[in-house]
Coordinates of C-alpha atoms and ligand atoms in Angstrom, one line a residue:
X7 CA 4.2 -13.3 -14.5
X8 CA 3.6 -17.2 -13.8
X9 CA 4.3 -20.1 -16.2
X10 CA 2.8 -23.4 -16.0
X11 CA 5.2 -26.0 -15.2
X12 CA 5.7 -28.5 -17.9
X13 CA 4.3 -25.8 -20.3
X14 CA 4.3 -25.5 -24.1
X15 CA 6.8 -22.4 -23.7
X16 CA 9.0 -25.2 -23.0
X17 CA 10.3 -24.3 -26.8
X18 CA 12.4 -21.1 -26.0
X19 CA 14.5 -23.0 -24.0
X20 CA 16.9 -24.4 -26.3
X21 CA 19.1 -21.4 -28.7
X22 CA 17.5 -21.8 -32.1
X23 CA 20.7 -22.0 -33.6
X24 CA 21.8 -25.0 -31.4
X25 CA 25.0 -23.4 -30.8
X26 CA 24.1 -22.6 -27.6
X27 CA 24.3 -19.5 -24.7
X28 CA 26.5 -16.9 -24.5
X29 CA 26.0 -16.2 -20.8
X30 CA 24.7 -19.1 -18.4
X31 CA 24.1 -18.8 -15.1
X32 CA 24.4 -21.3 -12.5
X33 CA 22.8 -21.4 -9.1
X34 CA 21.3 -23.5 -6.5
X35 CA 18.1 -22.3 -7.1
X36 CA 16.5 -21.2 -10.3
X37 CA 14.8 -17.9 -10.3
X38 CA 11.2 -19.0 -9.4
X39 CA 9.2 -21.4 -7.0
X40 CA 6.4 -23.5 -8.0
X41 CA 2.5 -22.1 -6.7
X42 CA -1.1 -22.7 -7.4
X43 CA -2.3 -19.6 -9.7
X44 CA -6.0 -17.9 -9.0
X45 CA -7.4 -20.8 -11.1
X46 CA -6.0 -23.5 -9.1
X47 CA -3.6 -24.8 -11.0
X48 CA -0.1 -24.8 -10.6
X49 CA 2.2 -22.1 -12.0
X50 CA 5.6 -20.9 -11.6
X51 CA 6.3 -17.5 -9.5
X52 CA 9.5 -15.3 -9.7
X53 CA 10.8 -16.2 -6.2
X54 CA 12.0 -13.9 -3.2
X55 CA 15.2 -13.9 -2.2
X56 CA 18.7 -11.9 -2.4
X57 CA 20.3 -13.6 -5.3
X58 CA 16.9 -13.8 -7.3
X59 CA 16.1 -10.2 -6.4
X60 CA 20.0 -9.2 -7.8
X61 CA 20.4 -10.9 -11.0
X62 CA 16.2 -11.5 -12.4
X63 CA 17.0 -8.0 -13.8
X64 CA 20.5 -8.9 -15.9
X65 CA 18.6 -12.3 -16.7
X66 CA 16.0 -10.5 -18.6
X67 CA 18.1 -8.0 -20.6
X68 CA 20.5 -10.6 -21.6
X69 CA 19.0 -13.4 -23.5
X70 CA 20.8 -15.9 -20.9
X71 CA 20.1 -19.2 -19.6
X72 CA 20.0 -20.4 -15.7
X73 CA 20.5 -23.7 -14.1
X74 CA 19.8 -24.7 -11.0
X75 CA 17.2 -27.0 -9.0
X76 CA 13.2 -26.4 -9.2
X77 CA 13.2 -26.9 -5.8
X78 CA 10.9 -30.2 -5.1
X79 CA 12.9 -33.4 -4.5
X80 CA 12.1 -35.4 -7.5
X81 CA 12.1 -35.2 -11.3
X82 CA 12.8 -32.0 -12.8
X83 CA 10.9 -30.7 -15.4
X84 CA 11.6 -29.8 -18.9
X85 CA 13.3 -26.9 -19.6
X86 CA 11.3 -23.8 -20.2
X87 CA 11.0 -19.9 -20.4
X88 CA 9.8 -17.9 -17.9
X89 CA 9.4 -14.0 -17.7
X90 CA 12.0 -14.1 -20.5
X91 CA 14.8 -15.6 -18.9
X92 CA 15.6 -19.8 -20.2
X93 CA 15.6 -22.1 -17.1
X94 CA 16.9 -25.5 -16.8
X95 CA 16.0 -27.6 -13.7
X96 CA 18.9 -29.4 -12.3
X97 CA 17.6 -32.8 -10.7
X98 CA 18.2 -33.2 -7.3
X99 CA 17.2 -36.4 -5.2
X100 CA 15.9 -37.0 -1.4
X101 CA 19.3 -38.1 -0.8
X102 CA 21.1 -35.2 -2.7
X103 CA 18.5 -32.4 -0.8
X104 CA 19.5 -33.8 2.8
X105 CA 23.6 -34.2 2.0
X106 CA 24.1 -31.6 -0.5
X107 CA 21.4 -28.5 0.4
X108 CA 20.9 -29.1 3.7
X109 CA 23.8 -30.9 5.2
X110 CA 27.3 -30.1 3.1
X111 CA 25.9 -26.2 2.5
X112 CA 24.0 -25.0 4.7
X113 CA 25.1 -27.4 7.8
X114 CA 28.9 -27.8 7.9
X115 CA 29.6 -24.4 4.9
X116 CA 27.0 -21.5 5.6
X117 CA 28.1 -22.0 9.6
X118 CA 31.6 -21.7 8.9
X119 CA 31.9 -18.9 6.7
X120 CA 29.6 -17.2 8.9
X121 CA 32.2 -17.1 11.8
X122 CA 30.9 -20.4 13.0
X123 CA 28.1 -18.6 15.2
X124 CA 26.8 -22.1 15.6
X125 CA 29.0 -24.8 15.5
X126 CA 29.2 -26.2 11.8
X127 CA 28.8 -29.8 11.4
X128 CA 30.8 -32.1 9.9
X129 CA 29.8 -35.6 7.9
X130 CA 31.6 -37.1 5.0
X131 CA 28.8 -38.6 3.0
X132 CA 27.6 -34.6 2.7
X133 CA 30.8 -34.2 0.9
X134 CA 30.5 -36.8 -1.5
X135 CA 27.2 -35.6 -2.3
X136 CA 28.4 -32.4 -2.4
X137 CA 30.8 -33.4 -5.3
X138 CA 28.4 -35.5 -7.0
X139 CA 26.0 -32.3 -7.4
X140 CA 28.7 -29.9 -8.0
X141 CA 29.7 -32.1 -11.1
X142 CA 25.7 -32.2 -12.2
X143 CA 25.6 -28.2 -12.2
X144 CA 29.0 -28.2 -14.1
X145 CA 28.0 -30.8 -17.0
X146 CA 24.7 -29.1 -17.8
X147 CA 27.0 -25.7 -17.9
X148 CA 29.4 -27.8 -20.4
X149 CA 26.2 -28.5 -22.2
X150 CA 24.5 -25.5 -22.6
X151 CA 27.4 -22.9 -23.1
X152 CA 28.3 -21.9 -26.3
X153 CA 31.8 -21.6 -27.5
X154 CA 33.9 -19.5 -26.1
X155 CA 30.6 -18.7 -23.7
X156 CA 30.6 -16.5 -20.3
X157 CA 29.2 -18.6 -17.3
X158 CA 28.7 -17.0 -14.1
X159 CA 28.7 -19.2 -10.8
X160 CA 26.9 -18.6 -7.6
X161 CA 27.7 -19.2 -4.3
X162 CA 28.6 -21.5 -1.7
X163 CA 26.4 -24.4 -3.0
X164 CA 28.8 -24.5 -6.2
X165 CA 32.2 -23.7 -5.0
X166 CA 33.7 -27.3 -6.8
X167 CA 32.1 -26.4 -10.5
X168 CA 34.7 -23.6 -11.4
X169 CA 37.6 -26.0 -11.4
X170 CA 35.0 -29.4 -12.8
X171 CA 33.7 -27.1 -15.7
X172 CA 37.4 -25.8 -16.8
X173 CA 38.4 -29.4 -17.5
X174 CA 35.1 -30.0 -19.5
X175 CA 35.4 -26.6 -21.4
X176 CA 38.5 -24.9 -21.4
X177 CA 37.2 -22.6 -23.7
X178 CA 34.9 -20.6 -21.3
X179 CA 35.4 -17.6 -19.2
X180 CA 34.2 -18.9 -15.8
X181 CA 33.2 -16.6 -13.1
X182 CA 32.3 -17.2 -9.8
X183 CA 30.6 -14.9 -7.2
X184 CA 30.6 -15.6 -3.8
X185 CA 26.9 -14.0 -1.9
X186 CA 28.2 -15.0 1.5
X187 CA 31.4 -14.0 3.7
X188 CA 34.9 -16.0 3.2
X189 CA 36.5 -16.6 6.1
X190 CA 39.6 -16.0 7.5
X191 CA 42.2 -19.0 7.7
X192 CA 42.0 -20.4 10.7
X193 CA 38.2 -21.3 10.3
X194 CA 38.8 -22.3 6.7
X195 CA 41.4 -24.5 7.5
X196 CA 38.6 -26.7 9.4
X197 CA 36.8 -28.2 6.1
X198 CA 38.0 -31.5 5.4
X199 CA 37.2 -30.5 1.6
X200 CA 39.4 -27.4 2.4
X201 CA 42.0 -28.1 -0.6
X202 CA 39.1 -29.6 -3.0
X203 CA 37.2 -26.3 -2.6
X204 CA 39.9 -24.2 -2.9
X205 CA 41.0 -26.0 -6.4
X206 CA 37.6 -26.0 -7.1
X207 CA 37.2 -21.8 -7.2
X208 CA 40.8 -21.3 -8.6
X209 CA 39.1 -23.2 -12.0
X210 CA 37.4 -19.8 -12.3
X211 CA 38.7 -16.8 -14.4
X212 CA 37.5 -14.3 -12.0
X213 CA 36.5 -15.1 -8.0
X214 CA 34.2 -12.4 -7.0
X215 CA 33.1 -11.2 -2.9
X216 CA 31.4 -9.0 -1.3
X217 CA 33.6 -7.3 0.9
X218 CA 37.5 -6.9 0.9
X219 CA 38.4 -9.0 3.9
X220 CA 36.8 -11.7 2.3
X221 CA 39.2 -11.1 -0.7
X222 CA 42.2 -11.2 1.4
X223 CA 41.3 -13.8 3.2
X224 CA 40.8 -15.9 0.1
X225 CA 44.2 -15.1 -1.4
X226 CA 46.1 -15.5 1.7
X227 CA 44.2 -18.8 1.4
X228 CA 45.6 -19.8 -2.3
X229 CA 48.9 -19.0 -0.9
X230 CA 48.5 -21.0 2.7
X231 CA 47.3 -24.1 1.4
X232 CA 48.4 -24.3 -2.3
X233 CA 51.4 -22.3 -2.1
X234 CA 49.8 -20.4 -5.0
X235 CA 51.7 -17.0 -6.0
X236 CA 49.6 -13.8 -5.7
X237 CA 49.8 -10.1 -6.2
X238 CA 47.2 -7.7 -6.2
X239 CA 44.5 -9.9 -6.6
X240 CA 45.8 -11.9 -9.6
X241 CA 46.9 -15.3 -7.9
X242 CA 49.1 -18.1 -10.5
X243 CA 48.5 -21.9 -9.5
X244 CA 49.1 -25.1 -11.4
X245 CA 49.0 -23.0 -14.9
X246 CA 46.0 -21.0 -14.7
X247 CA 45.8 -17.4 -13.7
X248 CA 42.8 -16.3 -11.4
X249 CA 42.0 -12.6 -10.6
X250 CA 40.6 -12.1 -7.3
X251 CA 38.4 -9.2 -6.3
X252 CA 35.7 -7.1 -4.6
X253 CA 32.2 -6.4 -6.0
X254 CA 30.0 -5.3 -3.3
X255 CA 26.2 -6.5 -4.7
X256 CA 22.8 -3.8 -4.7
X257 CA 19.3 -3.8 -5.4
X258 CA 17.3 -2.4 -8.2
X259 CA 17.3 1.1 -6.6
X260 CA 15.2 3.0 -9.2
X261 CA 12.7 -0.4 -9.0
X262 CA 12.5 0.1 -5.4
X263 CA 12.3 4.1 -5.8
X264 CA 9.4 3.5 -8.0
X265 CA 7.7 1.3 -5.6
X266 CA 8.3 4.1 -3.6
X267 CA 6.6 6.6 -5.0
X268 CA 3.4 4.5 -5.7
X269 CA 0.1 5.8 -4.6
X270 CA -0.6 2.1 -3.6
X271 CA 2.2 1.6 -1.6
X272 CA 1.9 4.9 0.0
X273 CA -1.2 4.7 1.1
X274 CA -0.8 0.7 2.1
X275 CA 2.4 2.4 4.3
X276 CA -0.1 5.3 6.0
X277 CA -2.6 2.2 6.9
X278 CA 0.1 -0.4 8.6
X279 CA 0.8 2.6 11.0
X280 CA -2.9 3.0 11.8
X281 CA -2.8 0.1 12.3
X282 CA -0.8 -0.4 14.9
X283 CA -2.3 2.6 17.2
X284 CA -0.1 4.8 14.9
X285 CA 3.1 4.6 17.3
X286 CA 5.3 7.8 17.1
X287 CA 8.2 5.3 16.8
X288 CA 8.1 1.9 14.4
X289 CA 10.9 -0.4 14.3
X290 CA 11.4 -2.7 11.8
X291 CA 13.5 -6.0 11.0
X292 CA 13.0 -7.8 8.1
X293 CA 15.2 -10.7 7.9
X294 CA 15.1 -14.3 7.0
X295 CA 15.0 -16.4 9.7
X296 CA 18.6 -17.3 10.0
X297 CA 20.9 -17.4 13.7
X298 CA 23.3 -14.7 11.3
X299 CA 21.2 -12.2 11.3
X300 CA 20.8 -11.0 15.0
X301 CA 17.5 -11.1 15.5
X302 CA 17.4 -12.6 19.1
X303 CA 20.3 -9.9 19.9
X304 CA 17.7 -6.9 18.5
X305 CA 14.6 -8.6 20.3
X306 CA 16.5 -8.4 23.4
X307 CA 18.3 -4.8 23.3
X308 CA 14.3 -3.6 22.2
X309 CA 12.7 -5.8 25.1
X310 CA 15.8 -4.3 27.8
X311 CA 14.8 -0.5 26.2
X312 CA 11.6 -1.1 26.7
X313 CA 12.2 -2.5 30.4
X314 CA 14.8 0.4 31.4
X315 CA 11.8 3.4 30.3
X316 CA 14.6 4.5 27.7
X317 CA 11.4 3.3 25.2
X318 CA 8.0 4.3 26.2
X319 CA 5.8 0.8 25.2
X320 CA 2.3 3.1 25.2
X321 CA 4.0 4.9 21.8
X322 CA 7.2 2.7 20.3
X323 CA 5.7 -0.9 18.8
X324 CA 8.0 -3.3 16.5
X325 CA 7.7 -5.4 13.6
X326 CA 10.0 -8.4 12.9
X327 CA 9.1 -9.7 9.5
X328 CA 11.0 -13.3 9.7
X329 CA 10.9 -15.2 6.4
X330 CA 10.4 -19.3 7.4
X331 CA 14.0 -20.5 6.0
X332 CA 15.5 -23.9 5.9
X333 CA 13.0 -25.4 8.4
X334 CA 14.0 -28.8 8.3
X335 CA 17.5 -27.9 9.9
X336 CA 17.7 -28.8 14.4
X337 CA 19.3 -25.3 14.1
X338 CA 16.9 -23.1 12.6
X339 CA 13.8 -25.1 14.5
X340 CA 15.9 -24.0 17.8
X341 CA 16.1 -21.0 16.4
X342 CA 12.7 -20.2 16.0
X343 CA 11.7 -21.5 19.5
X344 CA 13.7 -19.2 20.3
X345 CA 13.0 -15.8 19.2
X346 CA 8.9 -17.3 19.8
X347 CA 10.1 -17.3 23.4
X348 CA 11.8 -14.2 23.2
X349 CA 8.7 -12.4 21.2
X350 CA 6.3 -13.7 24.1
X351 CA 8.4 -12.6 26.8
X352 CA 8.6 -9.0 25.8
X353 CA 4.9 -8.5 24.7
X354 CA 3.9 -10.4 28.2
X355 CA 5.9 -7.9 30.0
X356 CA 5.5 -4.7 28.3
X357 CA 1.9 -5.2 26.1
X358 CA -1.5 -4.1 27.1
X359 CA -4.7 -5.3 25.6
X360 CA -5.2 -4.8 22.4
X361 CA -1.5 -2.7 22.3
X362 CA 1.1 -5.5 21.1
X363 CA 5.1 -4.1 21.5
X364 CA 6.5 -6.9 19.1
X365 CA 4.2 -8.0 16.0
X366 CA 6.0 -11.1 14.9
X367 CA 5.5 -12.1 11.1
X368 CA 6.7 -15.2 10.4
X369 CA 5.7 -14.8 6.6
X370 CA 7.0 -14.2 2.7
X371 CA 6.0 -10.7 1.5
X372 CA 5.9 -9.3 -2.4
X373 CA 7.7 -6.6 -3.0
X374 CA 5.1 -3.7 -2.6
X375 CA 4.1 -4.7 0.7
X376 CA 7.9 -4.6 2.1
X377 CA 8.2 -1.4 0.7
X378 CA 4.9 -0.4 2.7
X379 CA 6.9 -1.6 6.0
X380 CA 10.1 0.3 4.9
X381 CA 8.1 3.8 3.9
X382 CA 6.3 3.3 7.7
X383 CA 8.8 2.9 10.1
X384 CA 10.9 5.0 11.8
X385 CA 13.5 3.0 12.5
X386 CA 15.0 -0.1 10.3
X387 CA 17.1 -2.3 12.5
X388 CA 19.7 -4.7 10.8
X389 CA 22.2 -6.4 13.4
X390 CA 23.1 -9.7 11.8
X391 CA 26.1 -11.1 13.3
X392 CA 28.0 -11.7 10.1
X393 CA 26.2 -11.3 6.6
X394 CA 27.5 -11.5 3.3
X395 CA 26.0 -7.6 2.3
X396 CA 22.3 -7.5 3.5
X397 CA 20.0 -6.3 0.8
X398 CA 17.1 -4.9 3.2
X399 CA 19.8 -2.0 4.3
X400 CA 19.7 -0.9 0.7
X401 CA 16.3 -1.7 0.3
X402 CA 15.3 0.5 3.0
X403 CA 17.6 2.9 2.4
X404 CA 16.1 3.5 -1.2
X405 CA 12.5 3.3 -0.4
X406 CA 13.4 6.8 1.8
X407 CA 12.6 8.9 -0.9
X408 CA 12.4 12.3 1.3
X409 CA 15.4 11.0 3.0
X410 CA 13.8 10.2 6.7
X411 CA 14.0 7.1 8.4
X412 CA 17.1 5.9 10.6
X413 CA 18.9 2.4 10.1
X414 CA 20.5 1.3 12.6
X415 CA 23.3 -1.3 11.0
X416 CA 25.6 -4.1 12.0
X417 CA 29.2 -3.5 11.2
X418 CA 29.7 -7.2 10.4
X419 CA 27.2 -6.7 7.5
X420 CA 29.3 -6.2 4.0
X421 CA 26.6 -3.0 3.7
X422 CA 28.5 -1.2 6.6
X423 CA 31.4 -0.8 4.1
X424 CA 29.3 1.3 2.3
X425 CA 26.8 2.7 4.4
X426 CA 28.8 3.8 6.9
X427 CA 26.7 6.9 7.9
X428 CA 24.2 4.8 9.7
X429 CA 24.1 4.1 13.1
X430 CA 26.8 1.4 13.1
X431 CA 26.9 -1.0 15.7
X432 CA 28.8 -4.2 17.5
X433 CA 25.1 -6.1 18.4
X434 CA 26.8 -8.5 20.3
X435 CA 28.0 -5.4 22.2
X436 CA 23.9 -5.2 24.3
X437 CA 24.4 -1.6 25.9
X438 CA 25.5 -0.5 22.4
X439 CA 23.0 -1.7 20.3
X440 CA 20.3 -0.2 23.2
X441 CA 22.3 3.1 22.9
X442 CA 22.0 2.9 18.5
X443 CA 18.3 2.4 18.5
X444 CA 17.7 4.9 21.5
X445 CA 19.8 7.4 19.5
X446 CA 18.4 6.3 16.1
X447 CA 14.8 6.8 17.7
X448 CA 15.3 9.8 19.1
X449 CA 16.6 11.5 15.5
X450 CA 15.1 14.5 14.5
X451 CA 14.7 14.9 10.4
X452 CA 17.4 17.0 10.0
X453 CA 19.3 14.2 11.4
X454 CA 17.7 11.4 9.6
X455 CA 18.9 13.5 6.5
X456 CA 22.3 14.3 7.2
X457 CA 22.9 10.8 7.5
X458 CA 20.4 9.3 4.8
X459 CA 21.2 11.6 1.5
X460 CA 25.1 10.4 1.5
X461 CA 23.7 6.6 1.4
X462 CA 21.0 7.7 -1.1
X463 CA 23.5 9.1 -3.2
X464 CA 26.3 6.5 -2.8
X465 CA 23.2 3.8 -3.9
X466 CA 22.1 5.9 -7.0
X467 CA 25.5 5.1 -8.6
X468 CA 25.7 1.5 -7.3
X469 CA 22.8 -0.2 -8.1
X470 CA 22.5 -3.8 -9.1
X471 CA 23.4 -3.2 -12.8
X472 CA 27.0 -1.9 -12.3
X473 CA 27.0 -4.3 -9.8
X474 CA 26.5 -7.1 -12.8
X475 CA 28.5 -4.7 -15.7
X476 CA 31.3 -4.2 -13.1
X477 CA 31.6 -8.1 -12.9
X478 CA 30.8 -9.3 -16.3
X479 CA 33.0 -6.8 -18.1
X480 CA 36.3 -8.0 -15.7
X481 CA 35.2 -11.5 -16.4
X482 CA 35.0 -10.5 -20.4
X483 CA 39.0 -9.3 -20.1
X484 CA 41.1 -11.8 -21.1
X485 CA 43.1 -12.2 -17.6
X486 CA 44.5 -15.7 -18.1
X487 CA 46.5 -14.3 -20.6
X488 CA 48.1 -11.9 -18.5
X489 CA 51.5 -10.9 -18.3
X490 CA 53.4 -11.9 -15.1
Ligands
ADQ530 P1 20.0 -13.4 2.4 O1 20.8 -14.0 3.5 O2 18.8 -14.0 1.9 O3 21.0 -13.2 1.1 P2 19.5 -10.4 2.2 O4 20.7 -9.8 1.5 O5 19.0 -9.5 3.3 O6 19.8 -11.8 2.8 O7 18.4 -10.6 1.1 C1 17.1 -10.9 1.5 C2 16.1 -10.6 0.4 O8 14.9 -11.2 0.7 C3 15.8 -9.1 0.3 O9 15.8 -8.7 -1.0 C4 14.5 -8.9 1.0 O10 13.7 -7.9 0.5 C5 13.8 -10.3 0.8 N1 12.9 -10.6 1.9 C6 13.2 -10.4 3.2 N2 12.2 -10.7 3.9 C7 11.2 -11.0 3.1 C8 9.8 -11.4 3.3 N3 9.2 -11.6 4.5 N4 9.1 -11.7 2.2 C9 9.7 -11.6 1.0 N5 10.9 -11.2 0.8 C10 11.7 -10.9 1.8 C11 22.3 -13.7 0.8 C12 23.4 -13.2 1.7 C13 23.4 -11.7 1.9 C14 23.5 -11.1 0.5 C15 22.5 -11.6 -0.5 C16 22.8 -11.1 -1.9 O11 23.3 -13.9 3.0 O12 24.5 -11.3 2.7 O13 23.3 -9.7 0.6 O14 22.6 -13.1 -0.5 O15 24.1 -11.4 -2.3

């Protein structure tokens, strides 16, 4: 569904009653990007994207409201409705893009709490920029909620507004959910904001993550560098009480099942492997294009398979879907040079005319056509380096409706917790990964089903809506008030 921006359903966006929301969400992003509809003009789109994909379902079934920014450096638009959920832009300048988004967050933070796979960078105007946004998102928040209101923070852009928004309302029950990994002390301890940010989430009632190291690591934190008191979870500092815990996030699995099981998409998945000479093995990656997500360590491990005759080239082919991400960033340029290089090397070595081995998408998909990829290939490789969950395990995972297919899966994604019966695997460990994706390629059904049906049925009961209950329904128990 697409909204015009600036449109006249601008007039759901306030609560009739001018009390306002009983659930407000705050994120970097709101749900949707600006496009030009079939008529040319422009329109807003729901948007891809892990956290978008995860909470546009609880959005719509709880008449809630979402701020964060549009997306465009300049004036944000009025507030308005879109597929059912109220959205207010949050304004952010040129200035606040480049110290905030791209330098403070995803320059000196997402590096860090990603192991530091590439060296984070460090600048102190970022962090005053950081600040300054982190108190925009928490005054709209103070605005909007109604008394007494739940408000549900995301992620590492936001990581000051817990502890900003409890001074402004000390009436609300403040969440905050954490998409990404927390690291362990020592790399913490490297952020000159290291004491600000931890303040900053212990203003939250509840502190969600995805996995429990990251939960540890964040109370061991309170206690290192605040000298906080905690047991169990529940940590005690300067008054305030704040439960820390685990809540691994999932997907829309019956959504995904029912894109599954359409004729479209079926018949869409049947044509992409006629399309590519119908190989009798397909591997796929679908990732955005991101140095945590392996995808120069797969690449290579395929390319040496391919090189040692383990994988025949005349009957194995690979698709790496690579959503463009944070372009402007030296890193993920570098990056992309990269895995171009990489792409061109194995195809130059190993391809024949008109027989590609690596078809390299650098593109966004909808949601039908991914699906397609998943139903069609064989094998599903994710080998990020260190990744918050991964959504496209699960998404794969539940688009396997007859329980085939083999994923071949990084243990330093938070889905290895879960999904532990599929091919696990160290990819910085070469010979490892080569050995997971021979062995995952070679699987006969029966295999492919041994292993699948367990994570089928583990996903059934852990879809994205007990994901959101699980959390919401902690964060609606009144655990400031609880005894010692
Ligand atoms: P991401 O790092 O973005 O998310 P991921 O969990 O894999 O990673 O989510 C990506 C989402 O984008 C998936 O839903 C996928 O279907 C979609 N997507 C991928 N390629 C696409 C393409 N070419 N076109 C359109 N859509 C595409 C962050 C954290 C993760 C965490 C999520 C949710 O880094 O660890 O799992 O948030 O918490």
């Amino acid at each position: 569904m697409t909204t015009e921006p600036g449109s006249a359903s601008t007039s759901g966006a306030e609560p009739a009653d001018g009390r306002g929301y009983d659930l407000v969400v705050l994120a970097n992003r709101l749900p949707v990007d600006q496009a030009t509809g079939p008529d040319g003009k422009r329109c807003w789109q729901r948007s891809p994207g892990g956290l978008v994909t995860a909470l546009h379902p609880i959005m719509q079934s709880r008449a809630g409201a979402w701020a964060g920014w549009h997306g465009q450096p300049e004036t944000a638009p009025a507030p308005f409705t879109h597929d059912g959920i109220h959205l207010h832009p949050i304004e952010l300048s040129d200035d606040d893009v480049d110290a905030y988004y791209e330098g403070q967050s995803n320059a000196t933070i997402w590096p860090l709490y990603h192991d530091a796979v590439e060296q984070p960078v460090f600048d102190r105007r970022w962090r005053q920029a950081y600040h300054s946004v982190n108190h925009r998102f928490a005054a709209a928040a103070a605005r909007l909620a109604a008394p007494g209101a739940l408000v549900w923070v995301h992620d590492y852009h936001l990581q000051l507004v817990p502890g900003m928004l409890r001074k402004l309302r000390p009436d609300l029950r403040i969440g905050f959910f954490l998409h990404i990994p927390f690291p362990p002390v020592e790399l913490f301890c490297q952020l000159p904001m290291r004491d600000e940010i931890m303040r900053g989430l212990l203003g939250a009632d509840l502190v969600g993550f995805q996995h429990p190291q990251a939960t540890r690591n964040f109370t061991r934190l309170a206690a290192h560098l605040l000298g906080a008191n905690h047991t169990g979870g529940v940590i005690k500092h300067e008054g305030g009480v704040t439960t820390a815990a685990t809540f691994p996030i999932s997907i829309d699995v019956a959504g995904q099942q029912q894109l599954a099981a359409d004729p479209h998409v079926r018949a869409r998945a049947g044509e992409i492997r006629r399309e590519l000479g119908n190989p009798r093995t397909l591997v796929l990656g679908v990732d955005r294009l991101d140095y945590t997500k392996g995808i120069e360590h797969r690449l290579a491990a395929y390319g040496e398979l391919l090189a040692d005759g383990r994988l025949d080239p005349a009957d194995t082919v690979m698709v790496q879907v690579a959503v463009p991400s944070r372009q402007r960033l030296d890193q993920y340029q570098a990056l992309r040079e990269r895995v171009e290089r990489t792409v061109s090397h194995v195809n130059g070595r190993h391809a024949g005319i008109g027989r590609l081995c690596v078809h390299y998408l650098h593109q966004s998909y909808d949601r039908a056509e991914l699906a397609a990829l998943y139903l069609a290939a064989d094998v599903m490789a994710v080998t990020p380096l260190r990744d918050g969950m991964n959504l496209v395990a699960k998404e794969y995972v539940a688009t396997r409706t007859d329980g085939t297919g083999a994923l071949v899966l990084s243990e330093f994604a938070g889905a290895a917790a879960e999904l532990s019966q599929a091919w696990t695997v160290n990819p910085h460990n070469l010979e490892a990964l080569k050995d997971a994706l021979a062995e995952a390629a070679a699987a006969g059904a029966d295999e492919q089903r041994r292993r699948m049906q367990p994570m089928r049925f583990h996903l059934r009961r852990h879809d994205v809506n007990r994901w959101a209950s699980a959390f919401l329904g902690q964060l609606d128990r009144p655990a400031r008030q609880m005894p010692a």
